[in-house]
Coordinates of C-alpha atoms (C1' of nucleotides) in Angstrom, one line a residue:
Chain A
M8 CA -19.6 4.3 28.2
R9 CA -21.1 3.5 31.6
V10 CA -24.5 5.1 31.8
K11 CA -25.3 7.3 34.8
T12 CA -28.6 9.0 35.2
R13 CA -30.1 11.0 38.0
F14 CA -33.4 12.3 39.5
A15 CA -33.0 15.7 40.9
P16 CA -36.2 16.9 42.6
S17 CA -36.4 20.2 44.6
P18 CA -37.8 19.7 48.0
T19 CA -40.5 22.3 47.9
G20 CA -43.5 19.9 48.3
Y21 CA -44.5 16.3 48.0
L22 CA -43.4 14.0 45.3
H23 CA -45.9 14.3 42.6
I24 CA -47.0 11.9 39.9
G25 CA -45.1 13.7 37.1
G26 CA -41.9 13.5 39.2
V27 CA -42.4 9.8 39.6
R28 CA -42.7 9.3 35.9
T29 CA -39.5 11.3 35.3
A30 CA -37.7 9.3 38.0
L31 CA -39.1 6.1 36.5
F32 CA -37.7 6.8 33.1
S33 CA -34.3 7.8 34.5
W34 CA -34.3 4.7 36.6
L35 CA -35.3 2.5 33.7
Y36 CA -32.7 3.9 31.5
A37 CA -30.0 3.3 34.0
R38 CA -31.2 -0.2 34.8
H39 CA -31.7 -1.1 31.2
H40 CA -28.1 -0.2 30.5
G41 CA -26.7 -1.7 33.7
G42 CA -25.8 1.8 34.8
T43 CA -26.1 3.9 37.9
F44 CA -29.0 5.9 39.2
V45 CA -28.3 8.9 41.4
L46 CA -30.7 10.8 43.6
R47 CA -29.9 14.4 44.2
I48 CA -31.9 16.9 46.2
E49 CA -31.8 20.4 44.7
D50 CA -32.3 22.4 47.8
T51 CA -30.7 25.7 46.9
D52 CA -33.9 27.6 47.3
R53 CA -33.7 28.2 51.0
E54 CA -37.1 29.9 51.2
R55 CA -39.1 27.0 49.9
S56 CA -37.0 23.9 50.6
T57 CA -38.2 21.9 53.7
E58 CA -37.0 18.9 55.5
A59 CA -40.5 17.5 55.4
S60 CA -40.5 17.6 51.7
I61 CA -37.2 15.7 51.5
Q62 CA -38.7 13.0 53.7
A63 CA -41.9 12.9 51.6
I64 CA -39.8 12.5 48.4
L65 CA -37.7 9.8 50.0
T66 CA -40.7 7.8 51.3
G67 CA -42.5 8.2 48.0
L68 CA -39.6 6.9 46.0
T69 CA -39.2 4.0 48.4
W70 CA -42.8 3.1 48.3
V71 CA -42.7 3.0 44.5
G72 CA -39.5 1.0 44.6
L73 CA -37.2 3.3 42.6
D74 CA -34.0 2.7 44.4
C75 CA -30.9 4.8 43.8
D76 CA -27.4 3.6 43.7
E77 CA -25.8 6.8 44.9
G78 CA -27.2 9.6 47.1
P79 CA -29.3 11.2 48.1
F80 CA -26.9 14.1 47.7
R81 CA -27.8 17.6 48.8
Q82 CA -26.7 20.7 47.0
T83 CA -26.6 22.6 50.2
A84 CA -23.8 20.4 51.3
R85 CA -21.7 21.4 48.4
F86 CA -21.4 25.2 48.8
A87 CA -17.7 25.3 48.8
R88 CA -17.5 23.5 45.5
Y89 CA -19.8 25.9 43.7
A90 CA -17.9 28.9 45.1
A91 CA -14.6 27.4 43.9
V92 CA -15.9 26.7 40.4
A93 CA -17.4 30.2 40.2
E94 CA -14.1 31.7 41.4
E95 CA -12.2 29.8 38.7
M96 CA -14.6 31.0 36.0
L97 CA -14.2 34.6 37.2
S98 CA -10.4 34.3 36.9
R99 CA -10.6 32.7 33.5
G100 CA -13.0 35.4 32.4
T101 CA -15.8 33.0 31.5
A102 CA -18.0 34.6 34.2
Y103 CA -18.2 38.1 35.6
R104 CA -19.7 40.0 38.5
C105 CA -23.0 41.9 37.9
Y106 CA -24.0 44.8 40.1
C107 CA -27.4 45.5 38.6
S108 CA -30.2 45.9 41.1
R109 CA -33.4 44.0 40.8
E110 CA -35.2 47.2 40.0
E111 CA -32.8 48.0 37.2
L112 CA -33.4 44.6 35.7
E113 CA -37.1 44.8 36.1
A114 CA -37.1 48.1 34.2
M115 CA -35.0 46.6 31.5
R116 CA -37.3 43.7 31.0
A117 CA -40.4 45.9 30.9
Q118 CA -38.8 48.0 28.2
Q119 CA -37.9 45.0 26.1
V120 CA -41.3 43.5 26.3
T121 CA -42.9 46.7 25.1
R122 CA -40.5 46.7 22.2
G123 CA -41.6 43.1 21.4
E124 CA -38.2 41.6 22.3
N125 CA -37.4 38.5 24.2
P126 CA -36.8 39.9 27.7
R127 CA -33.2 39.2 28.6
Y128 CA -30.2 40.7 30.4
D129 CA -28.3 43.0 28.1
G130 CA -24.9 42.3 29.5
R131 CA -24.3 45.8 30.8
C132 CA -21.9 44.7 33.5
R133 CA -19.8 42.6 31.2
E134 CA -17.0 45.0 30.9
R135 CA -17.3 46.7 34.3
R136 CA -14.0 47.0 36.0
Q137 CA -14.9 48.6 39.3
P138 CA -17.2 47.2 42.0
V139 CA -20.2 49.3 42.9
A140 CA -20.0 50.3 46.5
G141 CA -22.6 48.8 48.8
V142 CA -23.8 46.2 46.3
S143 CA -23.0 42.6 46.6
P144 CA -22.9 41.3 43.1
V145 CA -24.2 38.2 41.5
I146 CA -22.0 36.2 39.1
R147 CA -23.1 35.8 35.5
L148 CA -21.9 33.5 32.8
R149 CA -20.2 35.3 29.9
S150 CA -22.1 33.4 27.2
P151 CA -21.5 33.5 23.4
R152 CA -23.6 36.2 21.7
E153 CA -23.4 34.8 18.2
G154 CA -23.9 31.5 16.6
T155 CA -26.3 28.7 17.7
V156 CA -26.4 25.9 20.2
T157 CA -28.1 22.7 19.4
V158 CA -29.4 20.2 21.9
H159 CA -29.2 16.7 20.7
D160 CA -32.2 15.3 22.4
L161 CA -33.0 11.6 22.5
V162 CA -36.7 12.2 22.3
R163 CA -37.0 15.4 20.3
G164 CA -34.1 15.1 17.9
D165 CA -31.9 18.1 17.3
V166 CA -33.3 21.4 18.7
S167 CA -31.3 24.6 17.9
F168 CA -31.3 28.0 19.5
N169 CA -29.8 31.3 18.6
N170 CA -27.3 32.4 21.1
A171 CA -28.4 36.0 20.5
D172 CA -31.8 35.0 22.0
L173 CA -30.1 33.8 25.2
D174 CA -28.7 36.0 27.9
D175 CA -25.9 35.8 30.5
V176 CA -27.5 33.5 33.1
I177 CA -26.9 34.1 36.8
L178 CA -24.6 31.5 38.3
M179 CA -24.2 32.6 41.9
R180 CA -26.4 34.7 44.1
P181 CA -24.9 37.4 46.3
D182 CA -25.2 35.0 49.3
G183 CA -23.0 32.5 47.7
M184 CA -25.9 30.1 46.8
P185 CA -25.7 28.7 43.3
T186 CA -28.7 29.1 41.1
F187 CA -30.4 26.1 39.7
H188 CA -28.7 26.4 36.3
F189 CA -25.2 26.5 37.9
G190 CA -26.0 23.8 40.5
V191 CA -27.2 21.2 38.0
V192 CA -24.3 21.7 35.6
V193 CA -21.6 21.5 38.3
D194 CA -23.3 18.6 40.0
D195 CA -24.0 16.7 36.8
A196 CA -20.4 17.2 35.8
D197 CA -18.9 16.3 39.2
M198 CA -21.1 13.2 39.5
G199 CA -20.3 12.0 36.0
I200 CA -23.9 12.1 34.8
T201 CA -24.0 10.8 31.2
H202 CA -27.7 11.1 30.5
V203 CA -29.9 13.9 31.7
I204 CA -33.5 12.7 31.6
R205 CA -35.9 15.4 32.8
G206 CA -39.2 17.1 32.1
D207 CA -40.1 18.9 29.0
D208 CA -40.2 22.2 30.8
H209 CA -36.4 22.2 30.9
L210 CA -35.9 22.0 27.2
T211 CA -35.5 25.7 26.8
N212 CA -33.1 25.8 29.8
T213 CA -30.8 23.3 28.1
P214 CA -29.0 25.7 25.7
R215 CA -27.9 27.7 28.8
H216 CA -26.7 24.6 30.5
I217 CA -24.7 23.7 27.4
H218 CA -23.1 27.2 27.5
I219 CA -22.1 26.7 31.1
Q220 CA -20.7 23.3 30.3
Q221 CA -18.7 24.7 27.4
A222 CA -17.3 27.5 29.6
L223 CA -16.4 24.8 32.2
G224 CA -14.9 22.6 29.6
V225 CA -16.8 19.6 30.8
P226 CA -18.5 17.1 28.5
V227 CA -22.1 17.8 27.5
P228 CA -24.3 15.0 28.7
V229 CA -26.9 13.4 26.4
Y230 CA -30.3 14.9 27.0
A231 CA -33.8 13.5 26.9
H232 CA -36.7 15.7 27.6
L233 CA -39.9 14.0 28.6
P234 CA -43.3 15.3 27.6
M235 CA -45.5 16.5 30.4
I236 CA -48.4 14.8 32.0
L237 CA -51.5 16.8 32.0
G238 CA -54.8 16.4 33.8
A239 CA -57.8 14.7 32.2
D240 CA -58.9 18.0 30.9
G241 CA -55.7 18.8 29.2
A242 CA -54.6 21.5 31.7
R243 CA -51.5 21.2 33.8
L244 CA -51.8 18.5 36.4
S245 CA -52.9 19.9 39.7
K246 CA -54.8 19.1 42.8
R247 CA -58.2 19.6 41.3
H248 CA -57.5 16.6 39.0
G249 CA -57.5 14.4 42.0
A250 CA -54.4 12.9 43.6
V251 CA -51.1 14.3 42.4
N252 CA -49.1 13.3 45.5
V253 CA -47.7 9.7 45.1
L254 CA -48.4 8.9 48.7
E255 CA -52.1 9.5 48.2
Y256 CA -52.1 6.6 45.8
R257 CA -50.5 4.4 48.5
D258 CA -53.2 5.6 51.0
R259 CA -56.0 4.8 48.6
G260 CA -54.9 1.3 48.0
Y261 CA -53.0 1.4 44.7
L262 CA -50.2 -1.0 44.1
P263 CA -46.9 0.6 43.3
D264 CA -46.3 -1.8 40.4
A265 CA -49.6 -0.8 38.9
L266 CA -48.8 2.9 39.2
L267 CA -45.5 2.4 37.5
N268 CA -47.0 0.3 34.8
Y269 CA -49.6 3.0 34.2
L270 CA -46.9 5.7 34.2
V271 CA -44.6 3.9 31.8
R272 CA -47.3 3.7 29.2
L273 CA -47.8 7.4 29.3
G274 CA -45.6 8.5 26.4
W275 CA -44.2 5.1 25.7
A276 CA -45.4 1.9 24.2
H277 CA -44.0 -1.5 23.2
G278 CA -46.4 -2.6 20.4
D279 CA -49.8 -3.6 21.9
Q280 CA -48.5 -4.6 25.3
E281 CA -50.3 -3.1 28.2
V282 CA -49.0 -5.0 31.2
F283 CA -45.3 -4.9 32.1
S284 CA -43.6 -6.4 35.1
R285 CA -40.7 -4.5 36.4
Q286 CA -38.3 -6.8 34.8
E287 CA -40.1 -6.4 31.4
M288 CA -40.0 -2.6 31.8
I289 CA -36.3 -2.7 32.3
E290 CA -35.7 -5.1 29.4
L291 CA -38.0 -3.4 26.9
F292 CA -37.8 0.3 27.8
D293 CA -36.3 2.5 25.1
I294 CA -36.0 6.2 25.6
A295 CA -35.7 6.8 21.9
A296 CA -39.2 5.3 21.5
V297 CA -40.7 7.9 23.9
N298 CA -43.5 10.0 22.4
S299 CA -42.9 13.7 22.2
A300 CA -46.4 14.8 22.8
A301 CA -47.9 15.5 26.2
S302 CA -50.3 13.0 27.6
R303 CA -53.3 13.2 29.9
F304 CA -53.6 11.3 33.1
D305 CA -56.5 8.9 32.9
P306 CA -57.6 7.6 36.3
D307 CA -59.9 5.0 34.7
K308 CA -57.1 3.3 33.0
L309 CA -55.0 3.4 36.2
N310 CA -57.9 1.8 38.0
W311 CA -58.1 -1.0 35.4
L312 CA -54.4 -1.7 35.7
N313 CA -54.6 -1.7 39.4
Q314 CA -57.4 -4.2 39.2
Q315 CA -55.4 -6.3 36.8
Y316 CA -52.5 -6.4 39.3
I317 CA -54.8 -7.3 42.2
L318 CA -56.3 -10.0 40.1
T319 CA -53.1 -11.7 39.1
R320 CA -50.8 -11.0 41.9
E321 CA -49.3 -13.8 43.8
R322 CA -51.4 -14.7 46.8
R323 CA -48.8 -14.4 49.5
Q324 CA -47.6 -11.0 48.2
L325 CA -51.1 -9.6 47.8
A326 CA -52.0 -10.7 51.3
D327 CA -48.9 -8.9 52.6
E328 CA -49.7 -5.8 50.7
F329 CA -53.3 -5.9 51.9
G330 CA -52.2 -6.4 55.5
A331 CA -49.9 -3.4 55.2
F332 CA -52.7 -1.4 53.8
M333 CA -55.0 -2.4 56.6
D334 CA -52.4 -1.4 59.2
L335 CA -51.8 1.9 57.4
R336 CA -55.4 2.6 57.7
G337 CA -55.8 1.2 61.2
L338 CA -58.3 -1.4 60.2
R339 CA -59.0 -4.4 62.4
R340 CA -57.9 -7.8 60.9
E341 CA -58.4 -10.0 63.9
P342 CA -60.2 -12.1 64.8
G343 CA -61.0 -13.4 61.4
P344 CA -59.8 -15.6 58.6
S345 CA -56.3 -15.4 57.1
L346 CA -55.6 -12.5 54.8
G347 CA -54.7 -15.0 52.1
E348 CA -58.3 -16.4 52.1
V349 CA -59.7 -12.9 52.2
V350 CA -57.7 -11.8 49.3
D351 CA -58.7 -14.8 47.2
A352 CA -62.3 -14.1 47.8
Y353 CA -62.3 -10.4 47.2
R354 CA -59.6 -9.8 44.6
E355 CA -62.0 -10.3 41.7
R356 CA -64.2 -7.4 42.8
A357 CA -61.7 -4.9 44.0
V358 CA -60.2 -2.1 42.0
T359 CA -58.0 -1.0 44.9
L360 CA -57.0 -2.4 48.3
E361 CA -59.3 0.2 49.7
D362 CA -62.2 -1.4 47.9
M363 CA -61.1 -4.7 49.3
A364 CA -60.9 -3.5 52.8
Q365 CA -64.3 -2.0 52.5
A366 CA -65.9 -5.0 50.8
S367 CA -64.5 -7.4 53.4
W368 CA -65.2 -5.2 56.4
Y369 CA -68.0 -7.4 57.8
V370 CA -65.6 -10.4 57.9
F371 CA -63.6 -8.7 60.7
N372 CA -66.2 -6.4 62.2
D373 CA -69.8 -6.6 63.3
F374 CA -72.1 -4.1 61.5
E375 CA -74.4 -1.8 63.3
A376 CA -77.5 -2.4 61.2
I377 CA -78.5 -4.1 58.0
D378 CA -79.0 -1.9 55.0
G379 CA -82.6 -0.8 55.2
K380 CA -83.6 -1.4 51.6
A381 CA -81.9 -4.7 51.5
A382 CA -83.6 -5.9 54.7
Q383 CA -87.0 -4.8 53.4
Q384 CA -86.5 -6.6 50.1
H385 CA -84.9 -9.8 51.4
L386 CA -85.7 -10.3 55.0
K387 CA -89.5 -10.6 55.0
A388 CA -91.9 -13.1 56.4
A389 CA -91.5 -15.4 53.4
T390 CA -87.8 -15.8 54.1
V391 CA -88.3 -17.0 57.7
P392 CA -88.3 -20.7 56.7
V393 CA -85.2 -20.2 54.6
L394 CA -83.3 -18.7 57.4
A395 CA -84.6 -21.1 60.0
L396 CA -83.8 -24.1 57.9
A397 CA -80.3 -22.8 57.0
M398 CA -79.5 -22.3 60.6
E399 CA -80.6 -25.8 61.4
R400 CA -78.5 -27.3 58.7
F401 CA -75.5 -25.2 59.5
E402 CA -75.6 -26.2 63.1
A403 CA -75.5 -29.8 62.0
L404 CA -72.5 -29.4 59.7
P405 CA -69.5 -31.4 60.7
V406 CA -67.1 -29.0 59.1
W407 CA -67.4 -25.3 58.3
Q408 CA -66.1 -25.3 54.8
R409 CA -67.4 -23.9 51.6
A410 CA -68.3 -27.2 49.9
A411 CA -70.2 -28.4 52.8
I412 CA -72.0 -25.0 53.2
H413 CA -72.8 -25.1 49.5
E414 CA -74.3 -28.5 49.8
A415 CA -76.3 -27.6 52.9
L416 CA -77.8 -24.6 51.0
Q417 CA -78.7 -26.7 48.0
G418 CA -80.4 -28.9 50.5
V419 CA -82.4 -26.0 51.9
A420 CA -83.4 -24.9 48.4
A421 CA -84.5 -28.4 47.5
A422 CA -86.4 -28.9 50.8
L423 CA -88.3 -25.7 50.3
G424 CA -88.8 -26.2 46.6
I425 CA -87.2 -22.8 45.7
G426 CA -84.3 -21.7 43.5
F427 CA -80.8 -21.2 44.9
G428 CA -81.2 -17.4 44.4
K429 CA -84.0 -17.3 46.9
V430 CA -81.7 -18.8 49.4
G431 CA -78.5 -17.1 48.7
Q432 CA -79.6 -13.5 48.8
P433 CA -81.4 -13.5 52.1
L434 CA -78.5 -15.1 53.7
R435 CA -76.1 -12.6 52.1
V436 CA -78.1 -9.7 53.5
A437 CA -78.3 -11.3 56.9
V438 CA -74.6 -12.0 57.2
T439 CA -73.1 -9.1 55.4
G440 CA -75.7 -6.4 56.0
G441 CA -75.8 -5.7 52.3
T442 CA -76.6 -7.2 48.9
V443 CA -73.1 -7.6 47.6
S444 CA -70.5 -10.2 48.5
P445 CA -68.4 -13.1 47.0
P446 CA -70.3 -16.3 46.4
I447 CA -72.4 -17.1 49.4
D448 CA -70.6 -20.3 50.5
V449 CA -67.3 -18.5 50.3
T450 CA -68.7 -15.5 52.2
L451 CA -70.1 -17.7 55.0
E452 CA -66.9 -19.7 55.3
L453 CA -64.9 -16.5 55.8
V454 CA -67.4 -14.9 58.3
G455 CA -67.2 -18.1 60.3
R456 CA -69.8 -20.3 61.8
Q457 CA -70.3 -18.5 65.1
R458 CA -70.7 -15.1 63.5
T459 CA -72.9 -16.5 60.8
L460 CA -75.3 -18.1 63.2
R461 CA -75.4 -15.1 65.4
R462 CA -76.2 -12.8 62.5
L463 CA -78.8 -15.3 61.1
R464 CA -80.5 -15.4 64.4
H465 CA -80.7 -11.6 64.4
A466 CA -82.0 -11.5 60.9
L467 CA -84.6 -14.2 61.6
Q468 CA -86.0 -12.0 64.3
L469 CA -86.1 -9.0 61.9
A470 CA -87.9 -11.1 59.3
Q471 CA -90.5 -12.4 61.7
E472 CA -91.3 -8.8 62.6
Q473 CA -92.2 -8.0 59.0
P474 CA -95.8 -7.9 58.0
L475 CA -97.0 -11.1 56.3
L476 CA -96.6 -10.0 52.8
S477 CA -94.7 -12.0 50.3
Chain B
rG21 C1' -44.7 39.8 22.7
rC22 C1' -40.3 36.7 21.8
rU23 C1' -37.9 31.6 21.6
rC24 C1' -38.8 26.5 21.6
rC25 C1' -41.9 22.1 21.5
rC26 C1' -46.4 19.3 20.2
rU27 C1' -51.0 17.5 17.0
rU28 C1' -54.0 9.2 15.0
rC29 C1' -60.8 7.1 18.2
rG30 C1' -63.3 10.9 24.4
rU31 C1' -58.3 9.0 26.7
rC32 C1' -53.3 6.1 26.4
rU33 C1' -51.2 4.4 22.0
rA34 C1' -49.5 1.0 17.3
rG35 C1' -48.2 2.8 12.6
rC36 C1' -42.3 4.4 10.4
rG37 C1' -45.4 5.8 1.4
rG38 C1' -49.8 1.2 -0.6
rU39 C1' -53.3 -1.3 6.2
rC40 C1' -60.7 -3.1 6.0
rA41 C1' -55.8 2.6 10.2
rG42 C1' -54.5 -2.2 15.0
rG43 C1' -54.6 -2.7 20.5
rA44 C1' -56.0 -0.9 25.5
rC45 C1' -59.2 2.1 28.9
rG46 C1' -63.9 4.0 29.1
rC47 C1' -69.0 3.5 26.8
rG48 C1' -73.3 0.2 24.4
rG49 C1' -75.1 -5.0 23.5
rC50 C1' -75.1 -10.3 24.2
rC51 C1' -73.4 -14.7 27.0
rC52 C1' -72.2 -16.8 31.8
rU53 C1' -74.6 -16.3 36.8
rC54 C1' -77.2 -17.0 44.1
rU55 C1' -75.7 -10.9 44.4
rC56 C1' -71.5 -8.1 42.8
rA57 C1' -67.6 -8.9 40.0
rA58 C1' -64.3 -11.4 37.0
rG59 C1' -64.4 -13.7 32.1
rG60 C1' -65.9 -14.5 26.8
rC61 C1' -68.1 -12.6 22.3
rU62 C1' -69.6 -8.1 20.0
rG63 C1' -70.7 -2.7 18.5
rA64 C1' -70.0 2.6 18.1
rA65 C1' -65.6 5.7 18.0
rA66 C1' -59.6 8.8 15.2
rC67 C1' -55.3 10.5 11.1
rG68 C1' -56.7 19.3 13.0
rC69 C1' -56.8 22.5 8.3
rG70 C1' -54.5 24.1 3.6
rG71 C1' -50.7 23.6 0.1
rG72 C1' -46.9 20.8 -2.0
rU73 C1' -43.4 16.1 -3.1
rU74 C1' -45.1 11.3 -5.2
rC75 C1' -48.3 6.7 -9.5
rG76 C1' -49.9 6.9 -4.3
rA77 C1' -49.9 10.3 1.7
rU78 C1' -51.9 9.2 8.5
rU79 C1' -46.7 8.5 7.2
rC80 C1' -42.0 13.3 3.9
rC81 C1' -41.7 19.0 3.2
rC82 C1' -43.9 24.1 3.9
rG83 C1' -47.6 27.2 5.9
rC84 C1' -52.0 27.9 9.1
rA85 C1' -54.8 26.9 13.3
rG86 C1' -55.0 25.0 18.1
rG87 C1' -52.5 23.3 22.5
rG88 C1' -48.0 23.5 25.7
rA89 C1' -43.3 25.1 27.8
rG90 C1' -39.7 28.8 28.7
rC91 C1' -38.3 34.0 28.8
rG92 C1' -36.6 34.9 37.7
rC93 C1' -31.0 36.3 42.3
rC94 C1' -37.8 29.2 41.4
rA95 C1' -36.4 24.6 40.3

RNA sequence: GCUCCCUUCGUCUAGCGGUCAGGACGCGGCCCUCUCAAGGCUGAAACGCGGGUUCGAUUCCCGCAGGGAGCGCCA
């Protein structure tokens, strides 16, 4: 059997992190089996669906690199089809028109709850022959009232439900819009979806879907219900847990590969392995090995993974990604060294591309002022000779290159009879405006000779103005 | 309330009847060191509770407790 999976978001907001994980697992399953991955936009909720959401979902998926083979399809483009299927069900008697008003249904539910029953439609329109004047009816499924349905779930195993606990689900609204339940089933069947991989929150919807499938006489797909992702505090993931919109991760300098790697390990493991390339994910992913318990989103571990990816990423690629990030954030990258050099120097101390941009800012831009505390500590009268001698040696250097710079600085330390640390730190403060940077020779090389000398001159002035205390 | 699901270090997880219960993140210590990192070594840290089954349960079964999801003309 040729595997076909789908991701079916509803465009009522941005693409969130839980959705990405669902999409990832569907995508992995399809890719692993050499199957097809379909994207379908479930936009039957006209009130809440927006064009902007569709765009956000699409760019989110693109950024993260989960490419679909078919779609995006839109349910709103398939009206006629749902109507035709519903009509057929009506004529075959597997569905019926229901004229109950919302108020009536509300009252029914309230009563049932007070009686301690599972609130559900009691089927009072099942045998109705005559339409009710002035009421445009909904269409309901005539579902079995006895027996059980069992969902054969790839991650949960068999889960059974009593049909008596389920009610006659609404298929079509009065305006001819299918409900979610009807839309998914018809679409999954029409599109030949073999495996439905979706969030845990749909598990209790599944028996209804199976009833619809049985009424339609279409094959029941294989189901796999994924556990939810919770916030760090165990509550449902929401904005107060930090970023939930995928694009926020892009904007904060996360690498899509790292995000996916983090997500794939939420609820799934392959022995002790933590880092998976896309290829490895595809090869090793096994839906049956997915955990059934919900997991919490841990930003610390995502950070660690992102750092690992930055650390080990191929130079050219990282430079490209960093460049794209700088552009996205409107950061200046010229004049200055090549991004390849920058990335080599800063990758070891950046958790995100944002960190990297921040840490290397002085390479491309002139700072307003040196950090006060740093200047006070490192640019004092005693450092005047260090700065002066360094400038002298730098001016004389035939090439502006780290080995030569390093040698020159060792010469300065030796000439003044002080340790390398007494040379490096004042220079660092002078040239970067702060106390943290890559090794001083590398830093100076990147900043460039002209800028270095200019900044040293300025720092020298500052140091000379300090009171003579050492 | 009803139905369904879940339960190993703080977190993500390995485990699939006999293990010193392993790894990773985070946290502590040490080493390396011109700053910050990265890296190396190392330490603390878990089987929710109660019954069974079994020679033996983290592992199988049943309760309980705790968490979660669903019960819409939302998806």
